[in-house]
XYZ file of C-alpha atoms in Angstrom:
578
model
C 123.613 120.704 103.823
C 122.072 119.407 100.582
C 118.452 118.326 100.099
C 119.243 114.624 100.535
C 120.985 115.236 103.864
C 118.127 117.390 105.075
C 115.632 114.697 104.089
C 117.581 112.008 105.904
C 117.851 114.132 109.039
C 114.099 114.724 109.001
C 113.521 110.973 108.640
C 115.315 110.160 111.830
C 118.595 109.295 110.155
C 117.168 106.329 108.284
C 116.022 104.490 111.401
C 113.812 101.378 111.178
C 111.345 101.176 112.785
C 110.706 104.895 112.535
C 110.900 106.627 115.931
C 108.107 108.693 117.388
C 110.262 111.827 117.317
C 113.748 112.545 115.968
C 115.415 115.949 115.982
C 118.952 116.234 114.632
C 121.287 119.148 114.024
C 122.513 119.845 110.507
C 125.136 117.600 108.937
C 127.952 119.525 110.618
C 126.619 118.756 114.076
C 128.375 115.488 114.855
C 130.347 114.014 117.714
C 133.054 111.365 117.556
C 133.496 108.286 119.728
C 136.927 106.713 119.916
C 138.792 103.913 121.682
C 138.756 105.822 124.971
C 134.944 106.115 125.039
C 133.613 104.842 128.359
C 130.250 103.258 129.156
C 128.621 104.509 132.341
C 125.796 102.103 133.216
C 123.432 103.224 135.939
C 121.190 100.979 138.068
C 118.740 98.916 136.043
C 120.725 99.106 132.800
C 122.872 95.981 133.071
C 121.316 94.117 130.124
C 121.808 97.034 127.742
C 125.361 97.554 129.002
C 126.280 93.895 128.494
C 124.777 93.935 125.019
C 126.683 97.080 124.030
C 129.971 95.683 125.329
C 129.560 92.217 123.774
C 127.884 93.160 120.475
C 128.598 96.766 119.539
C 132.012 96.752 121.225
C 133.522 93.993 119.030
C 132.034 95.536 115.877
C 133.441 98.980 116.565
C 136.614 98.238 118.487
C 135.335 100.346 121.376
C 136.143 98.746 124.741
C 133.324 100.634 126.471
C 134.945 100.244 129.867
C 133.518 101.984 132.942
C 134.653 105.610 133.249
C 137.660 106.268 135.471
C 136.968 108.070 138.754
C 138.744 111.168 137.510
C 136.536 111.452 134.433
C 137.684 113.299 131.372
C 136.774 110.661 128.782
C 133.954 110.662 126.245
C 131.052 108.806 127.843
C 127.997 106.850 126.772
C 125.644 106.934 129.760
C 122.742 104.568 130.374
C 120.032 105.545 132.839
C 116.504 104.637 133.831
C 114.428 107.774 134.112
C 111.160 108.405 135.969
C 110.172 111.245 133.650
C 110.631 109.062 130.566
C 108.613 106.305 132.252
C 105.796 108.713 133.050
C 105.640 109.936 129.458
C 106.446 106.798 127.495
C 106.177 103.758 129.752
C 108.733 101.083 130.612
C 109.731 100.473 126.986
C 110.062 104.127 126.027
C 113.397 105.909 125.785
C 115.103 109.198 125.024
C 118.447 109.105 123.215
C 120.441 112.324 123.329
C 123.644 112.778 121.328
C 125.706 115.852 122.233
C 126.730 117.528 125.454
C 123.734 119.448 126.785
C 124.569 121.117 130.088
C 128.030 119.502 130.014
C 126.443 116.063 130.265
C 127.652 112.862 128.603
C 128.300 112.712 124.887
C 125.547 110.097 124.535
C 122.722 109.585 127.031
C 120.233 106.733 126.717
C 117.437 107.298 129.227
C 114.785 104.601 129.371
C 111.502 104.282 131.182
C 112.806 100.935 132.401
C 115.519 98.417 131.520
C 113.731 97.470 128.276
C 113.524 101.111 127.228
C 117.262 101.524 127.749
C 117.850 98.423 125.608
C 115.671 99.694 122.751
C 117.512 103.016 122.930
C 120.801 101.127 122.631
C 119.464 99.458 119.486
C 118.784 102.883 118.006
C 122.294 103.975 118.967
C 123.749 101.085 116.957
C 121.716 102.097 113.901
C 123.040 105.651 114.185
C 126.619 104.323 114.254
C 126.125 102.943 110.746
C 126.000 99.472 109.144
C 129.572 98.591 110.122
C 128.385 98.532 113.746
C 126.367 95.410 112.831
C 129.463 93.342 112.077
C 131.387 91.069 114.432
C 134.762 92.782 114.093
C 135.859 96.273 113.094
C 136.607 96.864 109.425
C 138.764 99.937 109.818
C 142.174 100.444 111.370
C 142.697 100.226 115.114
C 141.733 103.432 116.839
C 139.013 104.333 114.341
C 136.535 106.944 115.497
C 132.787 106.619 115.058
C 130.688 109.661 114.253
C 127.157 110.215 115.524
C 124.735 112.947 114.493
C 123.953 115.357 117.301
C 120.303 115.382 118.257
C 117.546 113.649 120.191
C 115.365 110.618 119.524
C 112.288 110.161 121.703
C 110.406 106.959 121.210
C 108.026 104.325 122.585
C 106.225 101.287 121.133
C 102.658 101.258 119.906
C 101.927 97.699 121.129
C 103.190 95.579 123.990
C 103.101 92.338 121.925
C 105.388 92.678 118.897
C 106.129 89.174 117.812
C 107.284 86.621 115.311
C 106.399 82.925 115.228
C 109.082 80.511 114.088
C 107.945 76.990 113.245
C 110.751 74.553 114.116
C 108.499 71.468 113.988
C 108.190 71.182 110.207
C 111.861 71.938 109.606
C 114.080 71.877 112.667
C 116.385 74.830 113.174
C 119.492 74.297 115.330
C 119.840 76.199 118.572
C 122.343 78.675 117.105
C 119.823 79.614 114.399
C 117.221 80.313 117.089
C 119.657 82.518 119.022
C 120.477 84.359 115.788
C 116.791 85.062 115.203
C 116.454 86.437 118.711
C 119.201 88.920 117.805
C 117.357 89.813 114.595
C 114.113 90.358 116.487
C 115.888 92.596 118.986
C 117.463 94.614 116.164
C 113.920 95.407 114.978
C 112.546 96.121 118.488
C 110.334 93.028 118.465
C 109.781 91.549 121.905
C 107.867 88.244 121.565
C 109.274 85.015 120.110
C 106.463 82.505 119.521
C 108.261 79.135 119.560
C 106.199 76.542 117.635
C 107.708 73.396 119.136
C 105.374 70.510 118.286
C 103.385 69.345 115.285
C 102.557 66.282 113.202
C 106.028 66.366 111.632
C 108.112 66.539 114.794
C 108.307 67.102 118.555
C 111.184 69.442 119.409
C 111.335 69.872 123.210
C 112.738 67.372 125.697
C 110.175 66.181 128.257
C 112.036 64.060 130.793
C 108.938 62.310 132.093
C 108.075 61.189 128.561
C 111.381 60.604 126.749
C 109.899 58.972 123.644
C 108.423 62.332 122.608
C 111.905 63.226 121.378
C 113.417 59.740 121.194
C 110.791 58.728 118.632
C 108.727 61.811 117.889
C 111.509 64.172 116.822
C 112.537 62.244 113.674
C 110.720 61.486 110.440
C 111.964 59.026 107.837
C 111.722 61.404 104.889
C 110.404 64.835 103.923
C 108.219 66.122 101.100
C 110.273 68.542 98.990
C 108.018 71.435 98.085
C 104.247 71.703 98.479
C 102.276 68.609 99.465
C 101.256 68.094 95.796
C 104.915 67.864 94.823
C 106.169 64.454 93.626
C 109.633 65.155 95.069
C 110.946 63.608 98.291
C 114.092 63.977 100.336
C 114.800 60.512 101.719
C 117.238 61.771 104.354
C 115.754 61.351 107.844
C 115.014 64.776 109.293
C 114.738 65.835 112.899
C 116.301 67.119 116.055
C 115.204 68.577 119.354
C 116.218 71.004 122.072
C 117.336 69.648 125.407
C 115.965 71.317 128.484
C 119.310 73.046 128.949
C 119.066 74.291 125.352
C 115.655 75.741 126.179
C 116.985 77.393 129.332
C 119.785 78.945 127.287
C 117.368 80.207 124.626
C 115.033 81.693 127.242
C 117.915 83.362 129.093
C 119.372 84.724 125.857
C 115.979 86.157 124.944
C 115.510 87.687 128.397
C 118.831 89.517 128.025
C 117.259 91.104 124.933
C 113.926 91.823 126.626
C 112.167 89.218 124.495
C 109.503 86.910 125.922
C 109.587 83.343 124.578
C 106.054 81.946 124.262
C 106.096 78.158 123.807
C 103.485 76.375 121.714
C 102.481 72.787 122.459
C 99.747 71.877 119.961
C 96.570 70.076 121.141
C 94.326 68.269 120.300
C 95.185 68.343 116.580
C 98.626 68.570 114.937
C 99.653 65.745 117.270
C 100.739 62.834 115.072
C 104.362 62.974 116.251
C 103.234 62.665 119.888
C 100.838 59.813 119.040
C 103.622 58.026 117.176
C 105.774 58.208 120.299
C 102.929 57.175 122.638
C 100.188 55.399 120.651
C 97.823 55.383 123.634
C 97.386 59.151 123.142
C 95.439 58.537 119.939
C 91.995 57.169 119.223
C 92.917 53.518 119.594
C 89.335 52.311 119.197
C 89.274 53.730 115.652
C 92.652 52.646 114.252
C 95.914 50.948 115.139
C 97.839 53.987 116.339
C 100.916 51.822 116.978
C 101.325 51.582 113.201
C 101.702 55.360 112.783
C 104.960 57.147 112.037
C 105.951 60.768 112.406
C 104.203 62.429 109.465
C 106.378 63.036 106.408
C 103.872 65.149 104.483
C 102.385 68.622 104.848
C 98.826 69.730 105.491
C 96.528 68.667 108.334
C 96.880 65.149 109.708
C 93.639 63.319 110.615
C 95.275 61.838 113.731
C 94.235 63.753 116.846
C 94.399 63.170 120.581
C 91.791 61.067 122.344
C 89.569 63.022 124.794
C 90.388 60.822 127.805
C 91.463 61.587 131.343
C 94.736 59.725 130.704
C 95.547 62.018 127.760
C 94.694 65.104 129.771
C 97.004 63.949 132.557
C 99.792 63.160 130.080
C 99.693 66.714 128.744
C 99.473 68.171 132.230
C 102.768 66.384 132.926
C 104.189 67.826 129.711
C 103.063 71.312 130.689
C 104.439 70.992 134.213
C 107.906 70.720 132.665
C 107.144 73.431 130.106
C 106.172 75.853 132.871
C 109.455 75.153 134.653
C 111.382 76.083 131.523
C 109.427 79.101 130.278
C 108.662 81.978 132.671
C 106.382 83.553 130.085
C 102.913 84.416 131.433
C 101.580 83.079 128.105
C 101.488 79.449 126.943
C 100.162 78.718 123.464
C 98.235 75.452 123.052
C 97.326 75.678 119.381
C 93.751 74.404 119.088
C 93.624 74.898 115.322
C 92.927 72.647 112.352
C 91.529 69.693 114.300
C 89.593 67.305 112.012
C 86.913 65.465 113.985
C 86.421 62.335 111.868
C 88.142 60.056 114.385
C 86.079 61.449 117.259
C 82.914 60.882 115.233
C 83.898 57.241 114.797
C 85.205 56.745 118.342
C 82.943 55.128 120.945
C 85.183 56.624 123.639
C 84.806 60.138 122.257
C 81.051 59.755 121.817
C 80.704 58.481 125.387
C 82.572 61.550 126.642
C 80.270 63.831 124.630
C 77.247 62.150 126.214
C 78.774 62.195 129.704
C 79.435 65.929 129.510
C 76.143 66.766 127.802
C 77.880 68.354 124.826
C 76.250 69.134 121.508
C 78.921 67.416 119.421
C 82.564 67.194 118.458
C 83.124 70.963 118.210
C 82.045 71.354 121.829
C 84.267 68.411 122.751
C 87.272 70.271 121.343
C 86.193 73.355 123.264
C 85.962 71.278 126.460
C 89.472 69.901 125.813
C 90.963 73.395 125.469
C 88.977 74.800 128.410
C 90.449 72.110 130.643
C 93.947 73.457 130.003
C 92.773 77.058 130.034
C 91.705 76.631 133.653
C 94.689 74.420 134.493
C 97.035 77.181 133.354
C 95.010 79.929 135.034
C 95.299 78.170 138.398
C 99.075 78.346 137.962
C 99.139 82.017 137.091
C 99.569 81.526 133.347
C 97.384 82.520 130.419
C 96.269 80.252 127.611
C 96.861 81.514 124.086
C 95.149 79.724 121.215
C 94.387 80.123 117.532
C 90.970 81.561 116.767
C 89.397 78.082 116.373
C 89.291 77.899 120.172
C 86.382 80.352 119.992
C 84.225 77.650 118.428
C 82.026 75.157 120.244
C 80.560 77.628 122.721
C 83.855 78.934 124.096
C 83.276 82.631 123.494
C 81.659 84.607 126.260
C 82.143 88.003 127.815
C 85.015 87.992 130.279
C 83.933 88.473 133.890
C 86.813 89.479 136.180
C 84.691 88.563 139.201
C 84.427 84.972 137.955
C 87.912 83.786 137.021
C 86.665 80.332 136.061
C 84.247 81.903 133.581
C 80.705 80.741 132.833
C 80.074 77.138 131.895
C 81.342 76.468 128.395
C 83.355 79.677 128.132
C 87.037 80.454 128.044
C 88.438 82.078 131.162
C 88.749 85.872 131.012
C 92.528 85.642 130.725
C 92.551 83.534 127.552
C 94.222 85.240 124.582
C 93.227 84.722 120.948
C 95.705 84.561 118.054
C 93.538 85.668 115.130
C 95.023 83.946 112.060
C 92.119 83.200 109.699
C 91.568 86.908 109.177
C 90.329 89.625 111.511
C 86.873 88.204 112.299
C 87.910 85.938 115.162
C 89.963 88.666 116.757
C 87.145 91.187 116.422
C 84.658 88.818 118.065
C 87.071 87.988 120.877
C 88.003 91.620 121.534
C 84.361 92.681 121.627
C 83.783 89.911 124.188
C 86.606 91.225 126.375
C 89.454 88.846 125.475
C 92.927 90.061 124.620
C 93.865 89.492 120.992
C 97.080 89.129 118.976
C 96.370 89.910 115.331
C 98.218 87.687 112.853
C 95.908 87.296 109.840
C 97.332 84.943 107.235
C 96.182 87.310 104.478
C 98.579 89.975 105.756
C 101.469 88.668 107.866
C 102.109 85.010 107.013
C 105.649 85.355 105.742
C 105.670 81.910 104.150
C 103.400 83.431 101.475
C 105.232 84.489 98.333
C 106.605 88.011 98.017
C 106.050 88.498 94.285
C 104.131 86.981 91.391
C 107.224 86.291 89.320
C 108.072 82.788 88.132
C 111.441 82.860 89.895
C 109.993 83.018 93.403
C 111.227 79.900 95.232
C 108.466 77.346 96.021
C 105.690 79.964 95.796
C 103.044 79.529 98.482
C 99.765 81.392 98.887
C 98.845 84.898 97.860
C 101.341 87.560 96.869
C 102.190 89.567 99.967
C 104.670 92.245 98.943
C 106.779 94.454 101.151
C 104.199 97.187 100.532
C 101.352 94.897 101.593
C 103.061 94.120 104.891
C 103.884 97.792 105.452
C 100.180 98.587 105.109
C 99.148 95.944 107.651
C 96.927 97.456 110.340
C 96.510 95.408 113.543
C 93.427 97.291 114.784
C 90.414 97.067 112.454
C 88.603 100.402 112.257
C 85.258 98.743 113.029
C 86.312 97.909 116.591
C 84.843 99.947 119.396
C 87.409 101.868 121.486
C 86.942 99.461 124.404
C 87.482 96.445 122.163
C 90.445 98.056 120.393
C 92.208 98.244 123.755
C 92.138 94.427 123.814
C 94.321 94.223 120.694
C 97.553 93.852 122.623
C 99.632 93.552 119.490
C 100.420 91.483 116.440
C 102.911 88.993 115.128
C 104.272 87.764 111.818
C 104.141 83.980 111.392
C 106.835 81.904 109.701
C 105.672 78.370 108.845
C 108.536 76.290 107.512
C 107.031 73.461 105.442
C 108.947 74.641 102.369
C 111.820 76.347 104.225
C 114.499 73.706 104.619
C 117.473 75.905 105.498
C 118.436 79.052 107.341
C 118.870 80.855 104.031
C 115.319 79.963 102.950
C 113.935 81.285 106.219
C 115.894 84.507 105.799
C 114.599 84.922 102.257
C 110.963 84.634 103.296
C 111.284 86.776 106.413
C 113.360 89.707 105.199
C 112.969 92.474 104.378
C 109.245 92.094 105.135
C 109.879 91.702 108.873
C 111.356 95.222 108.879
C 108.084 96.547 107.456
C 106.075 94.568 109.989
C 108.233 95.889 112.835
C 107.332 99.439 111.929
C 103.597 98.664 111.932
C 103.746 97.372 115.523
C 106.353 99.737 116.970
C 105.790 103.177 115.478
C 103.086 105.191 117.201
C 101.106 107.567 115.018
C 101.393 105.717 111.711
C 98.753 106.968 109.272
C 95.953 104.771 108.005
C 97.290 102.043 105.677
C 96.379 103.837 102.444
C 98.116 107.010 103.630
C 101.418 105.491 104.745
C 104.504 106.877 103.066
C 105.859 103.789 101.336
C 108.474 105.812 99.428
C 109.874 107.094 102.724
C 110.022 103.571 104.160
C 111.715 102.211 101.044
C 114.276 105.007 101.195
C 115.111 104.106 104.792
C 115.090 100.414 103.869
C 117.874 100.987 101.339
C 120.131 101.935 104.238
C 118.704 99.156 106.415
C 119.617 96.498 103.852
C 123.261 97.389 104.425
C 122.717 96.543 108.107
C 121.181 93.209 107.103
C 124.153 92.606 104.794
C 126.493 93.150 107.719
C 124.466 90.675 109.786
C 124.664 88.058 107.034
C 120.918 87.959 106.349
C 119.994 86.287 103.033
C 117.045 88.588 102.365
C 115.107 88.863 99.127
C 116.692 91.682 97.079
C 114.271 94.396 95.905
C 114.934 93.402 92.272
C 114.009 89.759 92.885
C 115.692 86.506 93.891
C 119.332 85.918 93.146
C 120.096 82.806 91.066
C 120.971 80.681 94.104
C 117.784 81.731 95.898
C 115.511 80.225 93.258
C 114.129 76.660 93.408
C 113.311 75.749 89.802
C 111.182 72.654 89.436
C 110.028 72.510 93.065
C 106.254 72.718 93.144
C 104.558 75.354 95.295
C 100.936 76.384 95.677
C 100.503 79.951 94.429
C 97.065 81.514 94.796
C 96.034 84.269 92.425
C 94.230 87.504 93.139
C 93.881 89.415 96.391
C 93.489 87.339 99.554
C 89.898 87.066 100.808
C 88.952 89.547 103.506
C 87.833 87.778 106.675
């Protein structure tokens, strides 16, 4: 065995994300799987078995049929295991390749069904990049070699997510399903589905059909950053039917991914107000004259703080809850300009009626209404860190599920996007936190400072920067750190008008992010072994090639990935620490 082989064996056979423990024999210690390899799926392993048969089976040509009663065939065995659960939790697994004690050739033992599934993902990586294709490349009857050894693994965080914005640029259902597969391949388990915004409403609500009939289409689209003079005059839009949503949710569940819907209130609501003008501040402007917004940025048109608007969105959420079993429902709460409320007699009367200090507390009251509405139905509000403003932040009191006057309920979760500060404050107050600071994990930000980067937005956030992302700030107390339930990378699509553009911005940085939220025991950011990760990434890019991912090559964008002449908004220097 040469030095390169020894290095690769010690690195867990080029796995991404890196496993907690990987022990392999030398290069001669390999086993072969062939057409007669059987798949023995024990109780609780049905999702992993179906995935192996329908995804890995077609790529490899292995039928993976159940073993015959007489035995005698090479076997991949899937099991849930109490000992693995006790050591590593429901999502942990142990993958053993070889025949210890005359057992199966390959044994995937998970702490629960999700653990078995994540172990099956590791098995596909060990089979090599050709196992990521849709049909076998080699001749019929090809054998597939696996290195003998053991991988023992479990995730660092229970929320390992990615947000995909389909409101700014709509992505067809098949693109969403494809991204669920890509998340699963990287052991990510939360899909934050940003469904509504000023530029489009993407989910069918049967009680209010104009939300999609009117609100899902805009007449034109700004091409590039909002300062760009370029326009695409083709109407843009689309939406998901409720059956589409059910299919997406079921597809995700088969991959042990939770779909968290986002319905934005009270800001980012121009598309909804266009569909139903009475939702807006009608005493300030003629909301019937509005259209679905065709520009980027933050629209000044926000929801009116009336009982009728609250009831309208309760009816929306009643249908949302029927479609999404997720315990979490994201209601936005960010970037809500208050100028219309300041000018609205209706809004000012509500402030006086409730005894509020001003418009910030009015927004807090609006979000708290839905926080409690969701809590009474067994769901948890998630909101961007602006929901902490206006007197909403208070220590969680499990004995008082409604929370003190003016405070979020104890179950409310904070998505900390404007930096770490909001998440730190929320965690110290006892709220669960998902860290997603724009300075670190907004994947719409440019990946390099070169002039060829397509429509460059924001600060340079390189692969190395994302790999050094740390979800838990060192200043947090141990009790507060336990409230950081995970992190997510956010993909805002204002300047991503195609599947290829989304791929370019997301990959390969999502692979680096996945390691920061999965791999337990990563060193402090400055001490992480970037060279090791990049070495493993070289092999991982071949997997992405097989999957048809249009990632950014390490050497820079290919000619067809560039967007010359389309204005972006690059920001120089390091991003501000917040």
